[in-house]
Amino acid sequence: MTFEQLSIFVAVAEREHLTNAAAAIGLTPSAVSSAIRNLEASYGVELFHRVGRRIELTYEGRVFLGEARATLARAKAAALVLSDLGGLQKGELVVFASQTIASYWLPAMLMRFKVRYPGIDLKLMIGNTTTAAKAVLDGLAEVGFVEGSVDEPALNIQPLAEDELLIVVGPRHPWARGKPIEPAELVSGTKWVMREKGSGTRSAFEAAISNLGIGPADLTVALELPSNEAVISAAREGLCATVVSGAVAAPLLTQGLLVKARFPLPSRQFAILRHKQRHSSRASLALETICREDKAAEVRLGALDRKRFGGTPCYDADSRQNRFALRLGKPR
């Protein structure tokens, strides 16, 4: 058995589709099919059911998948140690980020990292807070970036930056008129479009309203959708409210396609996840340093702006990143 066979098996098992797996790992479908057949023949075990044009994992295949993933994770960990011995000249860093971070905050950090360390290959996987934590736990990613709470004793969780949460509605929604919203109106005054369970945005919102005595089950949820873009598109119709990051909403707020409801929510933390018992590579530590440099720059810029103009920090819609900007008044 080779590591290549293990990698091919995991790719096929995770997708249950030969062609998609072949495309993901850069091989031809025939090469992938041959590798699976050889693996099964070598050990006399059927790993997949062939059902028409589909494939499904057998019981043996599901058991083997866990072992295969663990073996590949250990191999990657060994490679990280060797990469560190050679400095940051070459190597690989696998990162898993939740949607909001992956789309609106992390890309700039990854570009800065790539400029400084061009020999390090970066691989980014995207999901929600729950799937990011699981990827780090399972060794599929060395670090995770999340905006939701994670209750997992095996993971080390460190805050990196703050993010503003907003309730937004379409221009035709009653809350678009600008009147303050009372907590009870979250239940009686609207229906909701929400991200899926496991989303950091949803969990942060539910924690905030729970502190006000409102249970998540008290809300009337008309739709659950799997992405930020989907929930804001639905909210634009004016029938429902939704909750998103200020970074997500900013362009549509600027265009007048969404309106911020007058109900303040506490900010939340962007955080980095690591496994407590796994080696932290120089590459991952370097990326974390870059992320913290960005946060320090935000704080300095915010302090300078307040000193010069007497403004307050807010989200700059033009930058599409969580930066300090200024609600301008008269200069002092």
Coordinates of N, CA and C in Angstrom, one line a residue, residues 81-262:
V81 N 7.5 18.8 10.0 CA 8.7 18.8 10.8 C 9.9 19.0 9.9
L82 N 10.0 18.2 8.8 CA 11.1 18.4 7.9 C 11.2 19.7 7.2
S83 N 10.0 20.3 6.9 CA 9.9 21.6 6.3 C 10.5 22.6 7.2
D84 N 10.1 22.5 8.5 CA 10.6 23.4 9.5 C 12.2 23.4 9.6
L85 N 12.7 22.2 9.5 CA 14.2 22.0 9.6 C 14.9 22.7 8.5
G86 N 14.1 22.9 7.4 CA 14.7 23.6 6.2 C 14.3 25.1 6.2
G87 N 13.7 25.6 7.3 CA 13.3 27.0 7.3 C 12.0 27.2 6.5
L88 N 11.7 28.4 6.1 CA 10.5 28.7 5.3 C 10.7 28.8 3.8
Q89 N 11.6 28.0 3.3 CA 12.0 28.0 1.9 C 11.0 27.2 1.1
K90 N 10.5 26.1 1.6 CA 9.5 25.3 0.9 C 8.7 24.6 1.9
G91 N 7.5 24.0 1.4 CA 6.6 23.3 2.3 C 5.2 23.6 1.9
E92 N 4.3 23.2 2.8 CA 2.8 23.3 2.5 C 2.1 23.7 3.8
L93 N 1.1 24.5 3.7 CA 0.3 24.9 4.8 C -1.1 24.8 4.4
V94 N -1.9 23.9 5.1 CA -3.3 23.7 4.8 C -4.1 24.4 5.9
V95 N -5.0 25.3 5.4 CA -5.8 26.2 6.3 C -7.3 25.9 6.0
F96 N -8.1 25.8 7.1 CA -9.5 25.7 6.9 C -10.2 26.9 7.6
A97 N -11.0 27.6 6.8 CA -11.7 28.8 7.3 C -13.2 28.8 7.1
S98 N -13.9 29.4 8.1 CA -15.3 29.5 7.9 C -15.6 30.6 6.8
Q99 N -16.8 30.6 6.3 CA -17.1 31.4 5.1 C -16.8 32.8 5.1
T100 N -17.3 33.5 6.2 CA -17.1 34.9 6.3 C -15.6 35.3 6.3
I101 N -14.8 34.6 7.1 CA -13.4 34.9 7.2 C -12.7 34.6 5.8
A102 N -13.1 33.4 5.2 CA -12.4 33.0 4.0 C -12.7 34.0 2.8
S103 N -13.9 34.6 2.9 CA -14.3 35.5 1.7 C -13.9 36.9 1.9
Y104 N -13.8 37.4 3.2 CA -13.7 38.8 3.4 C -12.5 39.3 4.2
W105 N -11.9 38.4 4.9 CA -10.8 38.8 5.8 C -9.5 38.1 5.5
L106 N -9.5 36.8 5.3 CA -8.3 36.0 5.2 C -7.6 36.2 3.9
P107 N -8.2 36.4 2.8 CA -7.5 36.4 1.5 C -6.3 37.4 1.5
A108 N -6.5 38.6 2.1 CA -5.4 39.6 2.2 C -4.3 39.1 3.0
M109 N -4.6 38.3 4.1 CA -3.5 37.8 4.9 C -2.7 36.7 4.1
L110 N -3.4 35.9 3.4 CA -2.8 34.9 2.6 C -1.9 35.5 1.5
M111 N -2.3 36.5 0.9 CA -1.5 37.2 -0.1 C -0.2 37.8 0.5
R112 N -0.3 38.4 1.6 CA 0.9 38.9 2.3 C 1.8 37.8 2.7
F113 N 1.3 36.7 3.1 CA 2.1 35.5 3.4 C 2.8 35.0 2.2
K114 N 2.1 34.9 1.1 CA 2.7 34.4 -0.2 C 3.8 35.3 -0.7
V115 N 3.7 36.6 -0.5 CA 4.7 37.5 -0.9 C 6.0 37.3 -0.1
R116 N 5.8 37.1 1.2 CA 7.0 36.9 2.1 C 7.6 35.5 1.9
Y117 N 6.7 34.5 1.7 CA 7.2 33.1 1.7 C 6.7 32.4 0.4
P118 N 7.2 32.8 -0.7 CA 6.7 32.3 -2.0 C 6.9 30.7 -2.2
G119 N 7.8 30.1 -1.4 CA 8.1 28.7 -1.6 C 7.1 27.8 -0.8
I120 N 6.2 28.4 0.0 CA 5.3 27.7 0.8 C 3.9 27.6 0.0
D121 N 3.5 26.4 -0.3 CA 2.2 26.2 -1.0 C 1.1 26.3 0.1
L122 N 0.1 27.2 -0.2 CA -1.0 27.4 0.6 C -2.2 26.7 0.0
K123 N -3.0 25.9 0.9 CA -4.2 25.3 0.5 C -5.3 25.7 1.4
L124 N -6.4 26.3 0.9 CA -7.5 26.8 1.7 C -8.7 26.0 1.5
M125 N -9.3 25.5 2.6 CA -10.6 24.8 2.5 C -11.6 25.7 3.2
I126 N -12.9 25.7 2.8 CA -13.9 26.6 3.3 C -15.1 25.8 3.7
G127 N -15.6 26.1 4.9 CA -16.9 25.5 5.4 C -17.5 26.4 6.4
N128 N -17.9 25.9 7.5 CA -18.4 26.7 8.6 C -17.6 26.4 9.9
T129 N -18.0 27.1 11.0 CA -17.1 26.9 12.2 C -17.0 25.5 12.6
T130 N -18.1 24.7 12.6 CA -18.1 23.3 13.0 C -17.2 22.5 12.1
T131 N -17.3 22.6 10.8 CA -16.4 21.8 9.9 C -15.0 22.3 10.0
A132 N -14.7 23.5 10.3 CA -13.3 24.0 10.4 C -12.7 23.3 11.7
A133 N -13.5 23.3 12.8 CA -12.9 22.7 14.0 C -12.7 21.2 13.8
K134 N -13.6 20.5 13.1 CA -13.4 19.1 12.8 C -12.2 18.8 11.9
A135 N -12.0 19.7 10.9 CA -10.8 19.5 10.1 C -9.5 19.6 10.8
V136 N -9.4 20.5 11.8 CA -8.2 20.7 12.6 C -8.1 19.5 13.6
L137 N -9.2 19.0 14.1 CA -9.2 17.8 15.0 C -8.7 16.6 14.3
D138 N -9.2 16.4 13.0 CA -8.9 15.2 12.2 C -7.5 15.3 11.5
G139 N -6.8 16.5 11.6 CA -5.6 16.6 11.0 C -5.6 16.9 9.5
L140 N -6.8 17.3 9.0 CA -6.9 17.6 7.6 C -6.4 19.0 7.3
A141 N -6.4 19.9 8.4 CA -5.8 21.2 8.3 C -5.0 21.5 9.5
E142 N -3.9 22.2 9.4 CA -3.1 22.5 10.5 C -3.7 23.6 11.4
V143 N -4.3 24.6 10.7 CA -4.9 25.7 11.5 C -6.3 25.9 10.9
G144 N -7.2 26.4 11.8 CA -8.5 26.8 11.3 C -8.8 28.3 11.8
F145 N -9.6 29.0 11.0 CA -10.0 30.3 11.3 C -11.5 30.4 11.4
V146 N -12.0 30.8 12.5 CA -13.5 30.7 12.7 C -14.0 32.0 13.4
E147 N -15.3 32.2 13.3 CA -15.9 33.4 13.9 C -16.9 32.9 15.0
G148 N -17.1 31.6 15.1 CA -18.1 31.1 16.1 C -17.4 30.5 17.3
S149 N -18.1 30.2 18.3 CA -17.6 29.6 19.5 C -17.3 28.1 19.3
V150 N -16.2 27.6 19.8 CA -15.8 26.2 19.6 C -15.6 25.6 21.0
D151 N -16.3 24.6 21.4 CA -16.1 23.9 22.7 C -15.5 22.6 22.4
E152 N -14.2 22.6 22.3 CA -13.5 21.3 22.0 C -12.2 21.3 22.8
P153 N -12.1 20.5 23.9 CA -10.9 20.5 24.8 C -9.6 20.3 24.1
A154 N -9.6 19.6 22.9 CA -8.3 19.2 22.3 C -7.8 20.4 21.4
L155 N -8.6 21.5 21.3 CA -8.1 22.6 20.4 C -7.7 23.8 21.3
N156 N -6.7 24.4 20.8 CA -6.3 25.7 21.4 C -6.9 26.8 20.5
I157 N -7.6 27.8 21.2 CA -8.4 28.8 20.5 C -7.8 30.2 20.9
Q158 N -7.3 31.0 20.0 CA -6.8 32.3 20.3 C -7.5 33.3 19.4
P159 N -8.0 34.4 20.1 CA -8.6 35.5 19.3 C -7.6 36.2 18.4
L160 N -8.1 36.7 17.3 CA -7.2 37.4 16.3 C -7.8 38.8 16.0
A161 N -9.1 39.0 15.8 CA -9.6 40.3 15.4 C -11.1 40.3 15.8
E162 N -11.7 41.5 15.7 CA -13.1 41.7 16.0 C -13.9 41.9 14.8
D163 N -15.1 41.4 14.8 CA -16.0 41.6 13.6 C -17.4 42.1 14.1
E164 N -18.0 43.0 13.4 CA -19.3 43.5 13.8 C -20.4 42.7 13.2
L165 N -21.3 42.3 14.0 CA -22.5 41.6 13.5 C -23.7 42.6 13.3
L166 N -24.4 42.5 12.2 CA -25.5 43.4 11.9 C -26.8 42.6 11.6
I167 N -27.9 43.1 12.0 CA -29.2 42.7 11.5 C -29.5 43.6 10.3
V168 N -29.8 42.9 9.2 CA -30.1 43.7 8.0 C -31.4 43.2 7.3
V169 N -32.0 44.2 6.6 CA -33.3 43.9 6.0 C -33.3 44.6 4.6
G170 N -34.3 44.2 3.8 CA -34.4 44.8 2.5 C -35.1 46.2 2.7
P171 N -35.1 47.1 1.7 CA -35.6 48.4 1.8 C -37.1 48.4 2.0
R172 N -37.8 47.3 1.7 CA -39.3 47.3 1.9 C -39.7 46.8 3.2
H173 N -38.8 46.3 4.0 CA -39.1 45.7 5.3 C -39.5 46.8 6.3
P174 N -40.4 46.6 7.2 CA -40.8 47.7 8.2 C -39.6 48.2 9.0
W175 N -38.6 47.3 9.2 CA -37.5 47.8 10.0 C -36.5 48.7 9.3
A176 N -36.8 48.8 8.0 CA -35.9 49.7 7.2 C -36.2 51.2 7.4
R177 N -37.3 51.5 8.1 CA -37.7 52.9 8.3 C -36.9 53.6 9.4
G178 N -36.1 52.8 10.1 CA -35.1 53.4 11.0 C -35.5 53.5 12.5
K179 N -36.7 53.0 12.8 CA -37.1 53.0 14.2 C -36.3 52.0 15.1
P180 N -36.0 52.3 16.3 CA -35.3 51.3 17.2 C -36.1 50.1 17.3
I181 N -35.5 49.0 17.4 CA -36.1 47.7 17.5 C -36.0 47.2 19.0
E182 N -37.1 46.8 19.5 CA -37.1 46.3 20.9 C -36.8 44.7 20.8
P183 N -36.2 44.2 21.9 CA -35.9 42.7 21.8 C -37.2 41.9 21.5
A184 N -38.3 42.2 22.1 CA -39.5 41.4 21.8 C -39.9 41.4 20.3
E185 N -39.5 42.4 19.6 CA -39.8 42.5 18.2 C -39.0 41.5 17.3
L186 N -37.9 41.0 17.9 CA -37.1 40.0 17.2 C -38.0 38.7 17.0
V187 N -38.9 38.5 17.9 CA -39.8 37.4 17.8 C -41.1 37.7 17.1
S188 N -41.7 38.9 17.4 CA -43.0 39.2 16.9 C -43.0 40.0 15.6
G189 N -41.9 40.7 15.3 CA -41.8 41.7 14.3 C -41.4 41.2 12.9
T190 N -40.9 40.0 12.8 CA -40.3 39.6 11.5 C -40.1 38.1 11.4
K191 N -40.0 37.6 10.2 CA -39.5 36.3 10.0 C -38.0 36.4 9.7
W192 N -37.3 35.3 9.7 CA -35.8 35.3 9.6 C -35.4 34.4 8.5
V193 N -34.3 34.8 7.8 CA -33.5 33.9 6.9 C -32.2 33.7 7.7
M194 N -31.8 32.5 7.9 CA -30.7 32.2 8.8 C -29.7 31.3 8.0
R195 N -28.4 31.4 8.4 CA -27.4 30.5 8.0 C -27.7 29.1 8.6
E196 N -27.0 28.1 8.1 CA -27.2 26.7 8.6 C -26.7 26.6 10.0
K197 N -27.2 25.6 10.7 CA -26.7 25.2 12.0 C -25.2 24.8 11.9
G198 N -24.4 25.3 12.8 CA -23.0 25.1 12.7 C -22.2 26.4 12.2
S199 N -23.0 27.3 11.6 CA -22.4 28.6 11.2 C -22.0 29.4 12.4
G200 N -20.9 30.0 12.3 CA -20.4 30.9 13.4 C -21.3 32.1 13.5
T201 N -21.7 32.7 12.4 CA -22.6 33.8 12.4 C -23.9 33.5 13.2
R202 N -24.5 32.4 12.9 CA -25.7 32.0 13.5 C -25.5 31.8 15.0
S203 N -24.5 31.1 15.4 CA -24.2 30.8 16.8 C -24.0 32.0 17.6
A204 N -23.2 33.0 17.0 CA -23.0 34.2 17.7 C -24.2 35.0 17.9
F205 N -25.1 35.1 16.9 CA -26.4 35.8 17.1 C -27.3 35.1 18.1
E206 N -27.3 33.8 18.1 CA -28.2 33.1 19.0 C -27.7 33.2 20.4
A207 N -26.3 33.3 20.6 CA -25.8 33.5 22.0 C -26.2 34.9 22.4
A208 N -26.1 35.9 21.5 CA -26.5 37.3 21.9 C -27.9 37.5 22.3
I209 N -28.8 36.9 21.6 CA -30.3 37.0 21.9 C -30.6 36.2 23.2
S210 N -29.9 35.1 23.4 CA -30.1 34.3 24.6 C -29.8 35.1 25.8
N211 N -28.8 36.0 25.7 CA -28.5 36.8 26.9 C -29.7 37.8 27.2
L212 N -30.6 38.0 26.2 CA -31.7 38.9 26.4 C -33.0 38.1 26.7
G213 N -32.8 36.8 27.0 CA -33.9 36.0 27.4 C -34.7 35.5 26.2
I214 N -34.2 35.5 25.0 CA -34.9 35.1 23.8 C -34.2 33.8 23.3
G215 N -34.9 32.7 23.3 CA -34.4 31.4 22.8 C -34.4 31.4 21.3
P216 N -33.4 30.7 20.7 CA -33.4 30.6 19.2 C -34.7 30.0 18.7
A217 N -35.3 29.1 19.4 CA -36.5 28.4 19.0 C -37.7 29.4 18.9
D218 N -37.5 30.6 19.6 CA -38.6 31.6 19.6 C -38.7 32.3 18.3
L219 N -37.7 32.3 17.5 CA -37.7 33.0 16.2 C -38.4 32.2 15.2
T220 N -39.1 33.0 14.3 CA -39.7 32.3 13.1 C -38.8 32.3 12.0
V221 N -38.2 31.1 11.7 CA -37.1 31.0 10.7 C -37.8 30.5 9.4
A222 N -37.9 31.3 8.4 CA -38.6 31.0 7.2 C -37.7 30.1 6.3
L223 N -36.4 30.4 6.3 CA -35.4 29.7 5.5 C -34.1 29.6 6.2
E224 N -33.4 28.4 6.0 CA -32.1 28.2 6.3 C -31.3 28.0 5.0
L225 N -30.2 28.8 4.9 CA -29.4 28.8 3.6 C -28.0 28.7 3.9
P226 N -27.2 28.1 3.0 CA -25.8 27.6 3.4 C -24.7 28.6 3.1
S227 N -25.0 29.9 2.8 CA -24.0 30.9 2.5 C -24.4 32.3 2.8
N228 N -23.4 33.2 3.0 CA -23.7 34.6 3.3 C -24.5 35.2 2.1
E229 N -24.0 34.9 0.9 CA -24.6 35.5 -0.3 C -26.0 35.1 -0.4
A230 N -26.3 33.8 -0.1 CA -27.7 33.4 -0.2 C -28.7 34.1 0.8
V231 N -28.2 34.3 2.0 CA -29.1 34.9 3.0 C -29.3 36.4 2.7
I232 N -28.3 37.1 2.3 CA -28.5 38.5 2.0 C -29.3 38.7 0.7
S233 N -29.2 37.7 -0.2 CA -30.0 37.8 -1.4 C -31.5 37.6 -1.1
A234 N -31.8 36.7 -0.2 CA -33.2 36.4 0.3 C -33.7 37.6 1.1
A235 N -32.8 38.2 1.9 CA -33.3 39.3 2.7 C -33.6 40.6 1.9
R236 N -32.9 40.7 0.8 CA -33.2 41.9 -0.1 C -34.6 41.9 -0.6
E237 N -35.3 40.8 -0.6 CA -36.7 40.8 -1.0 C -37.6 41.6 0.0
G238 N -37.2 41.8 1.2 CA -37.9 42.6 2.1 C -38.9 41.9 3.0
L239 N -39.0 40.6 2.9 CA -39.9 39.9 3.8 C -39.3 39.4 5.1
C240 N -38.0 39.2 5.1 CA -37.4 38.6 6.3 C -36.1 39.5 6.7
A241 N -35.7 39.3 7.9 CA -34.5 39.9 8.4 C -33.4 38.8 8.4
T242 N -32.1 39.2 8.4 CA -31.1 38.2 8.5 C -29.9 38.8 9.3
V243 N -29.0 38.0 9.7 CA -27.8 38.5 10.5 C -26.5 38.1 9.7
V244 N -25.7 39.1 9.5 CA -24.4 38.8 8.8 C -23.3 39.7 9.3
S245 N -22.1 39.4 9.0 CA -21.0 40.3 9.3 C -21.1 41.6 8.6
G246 N -20.6 42.6 9.3 CA -20.6 43.9 8.6 C -19.8 43.9 7.4
A247 N -18.7 43.1 7.3 CA -17.9 43.0 6.1 C -18.7 42.4 4.9
V248 N -19.7 41.5 5.2 CA -20.5 40.9 4.2 C -21.5 42.0 3.7
A249 N -22.1 42.7 4.6 CA -23.3 43.6 4.3 C -22.8 44.9 3.7
A250 N -21.6 45.3 3.9 CA -21.2 46.7 3.6 C -21.4 47.1 2.2
P251 N -21.1 46.3 1.1 CA -21.3 46.8 -0.2 C -22.8 47.0 -0.5
L252 N -23.6 46.2 0.0 CA -25.1 46.3 -0.3 C -25.7 47.4 0.5
L253 N -25.2 47.7 1.7 CA -25.6 48.8 2.5 C -25.3 50.1 1.7
T254 N -24.1 50.2 1.2 CA -23.7 51.4 0.5 C -24.5 51.6 -0.8
Q255 N -25.0 50.6 -1.4 CA -25.8 50.7 -2.6 C -27.3 50.9 -2.3
G256 N -27.6 50.8 -1.0 CA -29.0 50.9 -0.7 C -29.9 49.7 -0.9
L257 N -29.2 48.6 -1.2 CA -30.0 47.3 -1.4 C -30.3 46.6 -0.1
L258 N -29.6 46.9 1.0 CA -29.9 46.4 2.3 C -29.9 47.6 3.3
V259 N -30.6 47.5 4.4 CA -30.7 48.5 5.4 C -30.3 47.9 6.7
K260 N -29.5 48.6 7.5 CA -29.2 48.1 8.9 C -30.3 48.4 9.8
A261 N -30.8 47.3 10.5 CA -31.8 47.5 11.5 C -31.2 48.1 12.7
R262 N -32.0 48.9 13.4 CA -31.5 49.6 14.6 C -31.7 48.7 15.8

